[in-house]
Amino acid sequence: MSLSIESPLPQPPFEEASTDAGHVVPMRPGSAPQEPPALDEAIAGACERIPPLWTLRNFVAVNPFMGFRGLAFADAMEAAERLFHGRTWMPSGFYRAQLERGRIEPADLDQAIDEALAADPGAGIARAGAEPLRTALLADGPGASPAPGRVETVADALDRLRGSDWARFVTHEVSKWCAGRFDAGQAAWPQPWAELPLFEAWRAAARIDRNPEIRGLRGFRAYVASLPATPRDAIAAVLAQLAAPAAQHAELLTRELASIAGWAGHVQARVREAAFAGERDEALVHLLAVRLAFDGALHRAFLEPGSSASEPNPGERTSATEPAAGPSEPERQRLWQRAYELGYRRTLLSRLVGHRPAAHAPPARPRLQAVFCIDVRSEVLRRHLEAQSDEVQTLGFAGFFGFPIEYQRVGDEQGTARCPALLAPPYRLRERAPDGSPAEARVRRARSRHARFTGLRKLGVGTYPLVETVGHFFGLRLLTDALGWTRPHDGGALFRSRDEDALGPDATRRGGSGFGLDLSEQVHLAEGALRNMGLTRSFGDVVLLCGHGSLSTNNPYASSLDCGACGGHRGDVNARVAAAVLGSPAVRNELAKRGIEIPAETVFVAGLHDTTRDTVTLLDADTLPPALRRPVEGWLAAACRGARQERAAALGEQAGADLARQLQRRATDWSEIRPEWGLAGNAAFVAAPRARTRGLDLAGRVFLHDYDPASDPDGDVLELILTAPLIVASWINLQYYASTTDNDVFGSGDKTLHNVVGRHGVVLGNRSDLQVGLPWQSVHDGTDYRHEPMRLTAIVEAPRERIESILGAHPDLRETLEHGWVHLLAWEPDADRFHRFLGLDRGWEIVPNSGDSQ
Amino acid sequence: MYIVSINSCRELRKNYDAHLTKFISCCSLPFARPGAARSTTHDEEALTMDSLAGAAGWALAAAAVPGVVGFGLSRGAGFGARAARMAAAWSAAAAWLLALGAAGAYLTDGTTTGTLVRVELPGSLRVDLGARVDGLSVIMLFTVTLIGAVVARYSMRYLDGDPRQARFCQWLSYTLSAVLILLVSSNLVLLFLGWIGTSHGLHRLLTHFRERPAALIAARKKFLISRLGDGMLATAFVLIARQFGSLEFSEILPRAAGVPEAELLPIGLLLVLGAMTKSAQFPFHTWLPDSMETPTPVSALMHAGVINGGGFLLIRMSPLLAAAPAALAPLALGGAFTALLGSVAMLVQTDVKRKYAYSTVAQMGFMMLQCGLGAFAAATLHMVGHAFYKAHAFLSAGTAVDRAAPAPGPRSAPRPAGGLALALAIAGGFALVSLVALATGVDPQAKPGWSVLGCVLALAAAQILLTAPSGEGPRLRALGAAAGIAGGIAAVYFVGVAAVARLLGDAVPSVPAVTSSGLALVLIGLFVVAVGVQHRLAAGSASRFARAAYVHLSNGFYLGAIQNRWVEALWPLSERDRTHTRGARA
């Protein structure tokens, strides 16, 4: 498999010279010898701190602290607080309430303290000793000091000193301009200067825009005109003007980008995409120059000699308060957070250890083998499906089933990636109708009519008579949408061709179209998929490849509920492709030569798990003999019913016979603000044979990846699991973490204020930075948090030496684990023992009580 | 003084309970009491409580139910979120049903006026607090209650879990009731109370997120502009009362035609200005694009209900305005200018809600233009169509990331139409509209403002024709389809205007105001230029002018920013405003 990757974030090669001088301003380090190369490092460092932000068309989770991954977790959080001005822990009052509720037990707190003391005996807090520390934690703390050592832009500093509102204004101005620059079809009149590089284009607009001056930023246009034309020179000029010491450049520049983190993230995602395509995109540096120019103008207008104000020193940290006696608030939060995580681990491990799967002898040949995505939502359905019959087996694997494809629908001008964001899809597939069918042409025409109809809204003058005529039909539409008879975006229902269902992904390579997979590619992908999901023998009668997707209405964040492993899309396309390839006799022939014998009777079939309604739809199921189909559908229906009942309480719905209808309502109601809970609550990752957890209620909080240590002596499969699915799970986990600890900064705020910008993102209210992370309603139910912000606990059943050798080969992964971004435990089921990974040098530590609790 | 005296206020309060009881029982009883006395505009003696049994009773009940139940009861009894949102949604739904009842009664009984309570004022003036049910109020009542019911229902789930949901639903009900009172009122006083109540309730809704400074500034801007409008309206009403010696529409409107134009002109101008503040006309439109700092349902109610207050006022007073045509000319010009400003500014907006806001500004401008041309029936049709369209647009604003829609790519970039194509399309548009007019048997000349409105229709048809080549499939077929759409729209338009004119009956003047041909030419010129400008600019013109225009337009010509500075100077954010926090997140 080609899925193993070295770095979670391949950066474009900065040291290579740009070859396209016409469109890319040469930014080559060394091209300006009068500047110290330190500036280039500072710029590159600032850019690296910004996590990419995918559009809402294909929103995939990203670790919001990705830029700090070289640091120990607590240090990264400290840095993120200083630079992004967001809270990265819960307030200590939150944790104390958890202690009162019993969610944290006193033993957890003791253990957290012991761990901290053992990890760093020389630390300040360690001097007092464990018992006083414990007393201090339970008492009221010093409270969160709002800005310990924050790095500030000029705008931040001015606001702090004078009570002005410049920081917000500057963010809004940059956001306003970026929204035009990166508009994907909202404005009928596109922003001019699209042909110019970003900084140049902004300069041209800023020299016309009078808004800053009206707001009181004197001389803004003249200042912009006076800036050097290339972004790097402009950055150097502004830094010189601010007289910021060189040592602070990196942090100041990071803060500049962090103050427009949303759009910077959008640009970062574009930079990454370009890097995947082998191109170099310097747009983020350009954006940095734009943001810095505002600070330069503020400095010129308010702080230069002649102005009487006391001079704040931009880039300098605000003075940290004198350390009080006892642990500081961040230290307290760190310890409490660890105790909070240990509390969950305690219950999880005791359940794993105490669980003795029913001693049923698994049938040599199960009737149904269902492969689900590792997504935590699958756990519930898998459990209920297995409960239906001993003849049902389920497996967990990344929901793209090992088929990293780009998929282009009929009528689309470009395809979309249907694979984890870590990968650039190497294969292109397209939607097609069966040969000779006129369906494709009809669908194409219908979609084109739809596009033209929506285009009518852009008419300008033409809209007046339109409103007076077509407008009235919306009266009826209001009523039917409100009553749930129609869904608003079905505007296309009129234009939906009946032939849509005849279309599907076409896996076969035809002629020189460049679409599809040839036989060797099919065999390669099929083999990789089967080996990595551990399905190389004892095939069942039916192998169901079940992707997942979520139906919600009027929800800009719909794609955040879809399958992240399919690039923020529904998983049906990948499942259909995988099932088609694995069903092909030619592929099976080749697989047999490579030692994977799939019985001729085994049928591969695709399915889609709708996570809002908990239904499973079989796709392309006409290959399934009725005698097999009936029991399979019966089990699935019963499992879905069970899963729905289990989820009802969390959604505030009444469990009962009517539940399916209520969930249908949630999925299709245009006013529903919480269609489902997505991956809220995710807390752990388990890579082990399903037999270890079968029958165990893990409450939909665990990513379950099948892994059989016995059949992977070389560790190839484990290497893949640790470098790809585990990292993706950790990204999801940390996105939920940060959206919970500070939804205003790391999340996307209140959904009722969401205002879709550029058809691909969201701003809040009138104007704001592009929003990152998850909405408030995705982590909070109005009364309490639905997500418990914890780092992922990864439990892997594998020999420790095997894990160590993989970590040795992957320094990034090793760093992630050693720095405590994910808690890795190696599981020895036979000894009922867990070993906590401390570091390649520090080794492992037996998890206390785990071995002797039973 | 034509102000409600303190005495009568006391009296009113004393009688309040009795009236309220009677009123509520009135709401709950079957309405069409057979043989009930029916009052007409000419039968003042019949203005008794009994007259409430007819259409006026339905209308007053519709207006009152959301306020009494969704606001009064809900607030008085301290309802929690669940109870409050049920109260708001059900009372709004009840209002819609009652509005249907009023419509039915109107269709059988015709225009009626009913009085709930009579207040004697000093100076031989009296106020009959009651409802006037005619074609206009029935149409608007139906429209706004439907939207109100949908918005209230929508808010149940949409604000679920919001710590201030109960308060939100209460003020939503209050605002809805205020709009409805404005719509059904039978006299100037009640209309004015509704007018103020609307803006008061809206202010509460706009400050839902009081921890957001931008929300406070936007609400305050709206507040100040509204007070400006209140002042103009109050002055106009005082002048009307002085002129006619009455506050009742039933007495003022029929007599307007007999008053010399010079006497009516100041009144007309004040009404026009007041309406322009309410309906977001240049230069008072700036509060609207900045009003998105509040949950989406508020935007829907605002753009579909509240904003129509200005247009409604003008149509309600149309007999008076028709008698003062000199006041209509500035209205037509102001409306046309606002329409063009809004529709061009809309083209550069990158976020969906602000785009809708400028679209509303433009649509309201066009509606005002129709009023200015004396085409009050067309204006009514426009108001209703726009209300439905815009309410739906806001409530479904989350679909703007439409993942089912074809992914954008370089091919979907707009292609500019050539000059020849543009000219041909315009010619085709005119031909098409004339053809449809002939086919539907409409005599365009008899329609007020036809010269201008017909041209706009033809220009719209031309633009639809121009979209034809962008589709898939054969060109000719696409052109045919576009012509079919444009022709269909024209036909529906003609039929719609005729139907509304019929429904409005005597609510609007039967003799249309005459628009001078000079004014008509100017207006037509404005629209032709707008179409040309739109085609040249939006196609990505690289001229310096176009680029500067883009930047200035995307800032709304800075009017909002300038006014924000004034607002911040007049009503600065206090320390408390800056430190509000949300209950649940603190």
mmCIF file of N, CA and C in Angstrom, chain B residues 83-121:
data_model
loop_
_atom_site.group_PDB
_atom_site.id
_atom_site.type_symbol
_atom_site.label_atom_id
_atom_site.label_comp_id
_atom_site.label_asym_id
_atom_site.label_seq_id
_atom_site.Cartn_x
_atom_site.Cartn_y
_atom_site.Cartn_z
ATOM 1 N N ALA B 83 -41.936 25.871 26.980
ATOM 2 C CA ALA B 83 -43.278 26.437 26.983
ATOM 3 C C ALA B 83 -43.322 27.697 26.129
ATOM 4 N N ALA B 84 -42.290 28.514 26.244
ATOM 5 C CA ALA B 84 -42.301 29.785 25.524
ATOM 6 C C ALA B 84 -42.294 29.546 24.019
ATOM 7 N N ARG B 85 -41.524 28.561 23.576
ATOM 8 C CA ARG B 85 -41.471 28.377 22.126
ATOM 9 C C ARG B 85 -42.746 27.741 21.602
ATOM 10 N N MET B 86 -43.372 26.906 22.442
ATOM 11 C CA MET B 86 -44.668 26.376 22.031
ATOM 12 C C MET B 86 -45.694 27.506 21.954
ATOM 13 N N ALA B 87 -45.677 28.364 22.954
ATOM 14 C CA ALA B 87 -46.638 29.468 22.974
ATOM 15 C C ALA B 87 -46.461 30.338 21.739
ATOM 16 N N ALA B 88 -45.202 30.627 21.398
ATOM 17 C CA ALA B 88 -44.945 31.494 20.246
ATOM 18 C C ALA B 88 -45.407 30.819 18.960
ATOM 19 N N ALA B 89 -45.053 29.558 18.807
ATOM 20 C CA ALA B 89 -45.370 28.890 17.545
ATOM 21 C C ALA B 89 -46.872 28.693 17.387
ATOM 22 N N TRP B 90 -47.531 28.239 18.467
ATOM 23 C CA TRP B 90 -48.963 27.977 18.337
ATOM 24 C C TRP B 90 -49.758 29.263 18.204
ATOM 25 N N SER B 91 -49.324 30.317 18.926
ATOM 26 C CA SER B 91 -50.096 31.554 18.799
ATOM 27 C C SER B 91 -49.922 32.136 17.406
ATOM 28 N N ALA B 92 -48.720 31.977 16.826
ATOM 29 C CA ALA B 92 -48.525 32.485 15.465
ATOM 30 C C ALA B 92 -49.340 31.660 14.475
ATOM 31 N N ALA B 93 -49.394 30.352 14.705
ATOM 32 C CA ALA B 93 -50.196 29.515 13.815
ATOM 33 C C ALA B 93 -51.670 29.890 13.938
ATOM 34 N N ALA B 94 -52.091 30.145 15.192
ATOM 35 C CA ALA B 94 -53.485 30.564 15.390
ATOM 36 C C ALA B 94 -53.749 31.877 14.662
ATOM 37 N N ALA B 95 -52.758 32.776 14.707
ATOM 38 C CA ALA B 95 -52.926 34.058 14.022
ATOM 39 C C ALA B 95 -53.136 33.835 12.535
ATOM 40 N N TRP B 96 -52.420 32.854 12.001
ATOM 41 C CA TRP B 96 -52.560 32.592 10.572
ATOM 42 C C TRP B 96 -53.974 32.086 10.259
ATOM 43 N N LEU B 97 -54.457 31.177 11.110
ATOM 44 C CA LEU B 97 -55.810 30.661 10.892
ATOM 45 C C LEU B 97 -56.834 31.789 11.007
ATOM 46 N N LEU B 98 -56.628 32.651 12.017
ATOM 47 C CA LEU B 98 -57.547 33.780 12.174
ATOM 48 C C LEU B 98 -57.473 34.702 10.970
ATOM 49 N N ALA B 99 -56.281 34.856 10.419
ATOM 50 C CA ALA B 99 -56.129 35.702 9.235
ATOM 51 C C ALA B 99 -56.899 35.087 8.068
ATOM 52 N N LEU B 100 -56.864 33.762 7.987
ATOM 53 C CA LEU B 100 -57.656 33.106 6.945
ATOM 54 C C LEU B 100 -59.143 33.404 7.159
ATOM 55 N N GLY B 101 -59.519 33.389 8.444
ATOM 56 C CA GLY B 101 -60.898 33.722 8.749
ATOM 57 C C GLY B 101 -61.246 35.136 8.314
ATOM 58 N N ALA B 102 -60.351 36.055 8.594
ATOM 59 C CA ALA B 102 -60.570 37.443 8.193
ATOM 60 C C ALA B 102 -60.691 37.536 6.680
ATOM 61 N N ALA B 103 -59.842 36.775 5.989
ATOM 62 C CA ALA B 103 -59.883 36.816 4.523
ATOM 63 C C ALA B 103 -61.226 36.296 4.032
ATOM 64 N N GLY B 104 -61.691 35.203 4.649
ATOM 65 C CA GLY B 104 -62.983 34.659 4.244
ATOM 66 C C GLY B 104 -64.093 35.663 4.481
ATOM 67 N N ALA B 105 -64.063 36.288 5.654
ATOM 68 C CA ALA B 105 -65.098 37.270 5.972
ATOM 69 C C ALA B 105 -65.045 38.441 5.008
ATOM 70 N N TYR B 106 -63.822 38.832 4.645
ATOM 71 C CA TYR B 106 -63.694 39.954 3.712
ATOM 72 C C TYR B 106 -64.293 39.589 2.365
ATOM 73 N N LEU B 107 -64.052 38.361 1.925
ATOM 74 C CA LEU B 107 -64.539 37.962 0.609
ATOM 75 C C LEU B 107 -66.064 37.952 0.571
ATOM 76 N N THR B 108 -66.670 37.671 1.714
ATOM 77 C CA THR B 108 -68.136 37.692 1.695
ATOM 78 C C THR B 108 -68.690 39.076 2.024
ATOM 79 N N ASP B 109 -68.050 39.774 2.961
ATOM 80 C CA ASP B 109 -68.640 41.021 3.455
ATOM 81 C C ASP B 109 -68.074 42.279 2.834
ATOM 82 N N GLY B 110 -66.908 42.200 2.249
ATOM 83 C CA GLY B 110 -66.280 43.410 1.741
ATOM 84 C C GLY B 110 -65.607 44.182 2.869
ATOM 85 N N THR B 111 -65.205 45.390 2.565
ATOM 86 C CA THR B 111 -64.459 46.196 3.524
ATOM 87 C C THR B 111 -65.291 46.500 4.763
ATOM 88 N N THR B 112 -64.701 46.243 5.937
ATOM 89 C CA THR B 112 -65.387 46.549 7.187
ATOM 90 C C THR B 112 -64.419 47.202 8.156
ATOM 91 N N THR B 113 -64.983 47.932 9.093
ATOM 92 C CA THR B 113 -64.182 48.489 10.171
ATOM 93 C C THR B 113 -64.849 48.101 11.475
ATOM 94 N N GLY B 114 -64.057 47.670 12.431
ATOM 95 C CA GLY B 114 -64.627 47.318 13.721
ATOM 96 C C GLY B 114 -63.826 47.956 14.826
ATOM 97 N N THR B 115 -64.493 48.275 15.922
ATOM 98 C CA THR B 115 -63.815 48.996 16.991
ATOM 99 C C THR B 115 -63.829 48.180 18.270
ATOM 100 N N LEU B 116 -62.694 48.130 18.883
ATOM 101 C CA LEU B 116 -62.579 47.428 20.161
ATOM 102 C C LEU B 116 -62.918 48.375 21.298
ATOM 103 N N VAL B 117 -62.338 49.546 21.257
ATOM 104 C CA VAL B 117 -62.577 50.509 22.324
ATOM 105 C C VAL B 117 -62.477 51.917 21.741
ATOM 106 N N ARG B 118 -63.371 52.764 22.195
ATOM 107 C CA ARG B 118 -63.344 54.144 21.728
ATOM 108 C C ARG B 118 -62.728 55.010 22.821
ATOM 109 N N VAL B 119 -61.770 55.823 22.454
ATOM 110 C CA VAL B 119 -61.134 56.724 23.408
ATOM 111 C C VAL B 119 -61.447 58.144 22.961
ATOM 112 N N GLU B 120 -62.071 58.904 23.865
ATOM 113 C CA GLU B 120 -62.369 60.297 23.533
ATOM 114 C C GLU B 120 -61.148 61.149 23.838
ATOM 115 N N LEU B 121 -60.781 61.954 22.900
ATOM 116 C CA LEU B 121 -59.650 62.849 23.120
ATOM 117 C C LEU B 121 -60.179 64.266 23.231
#
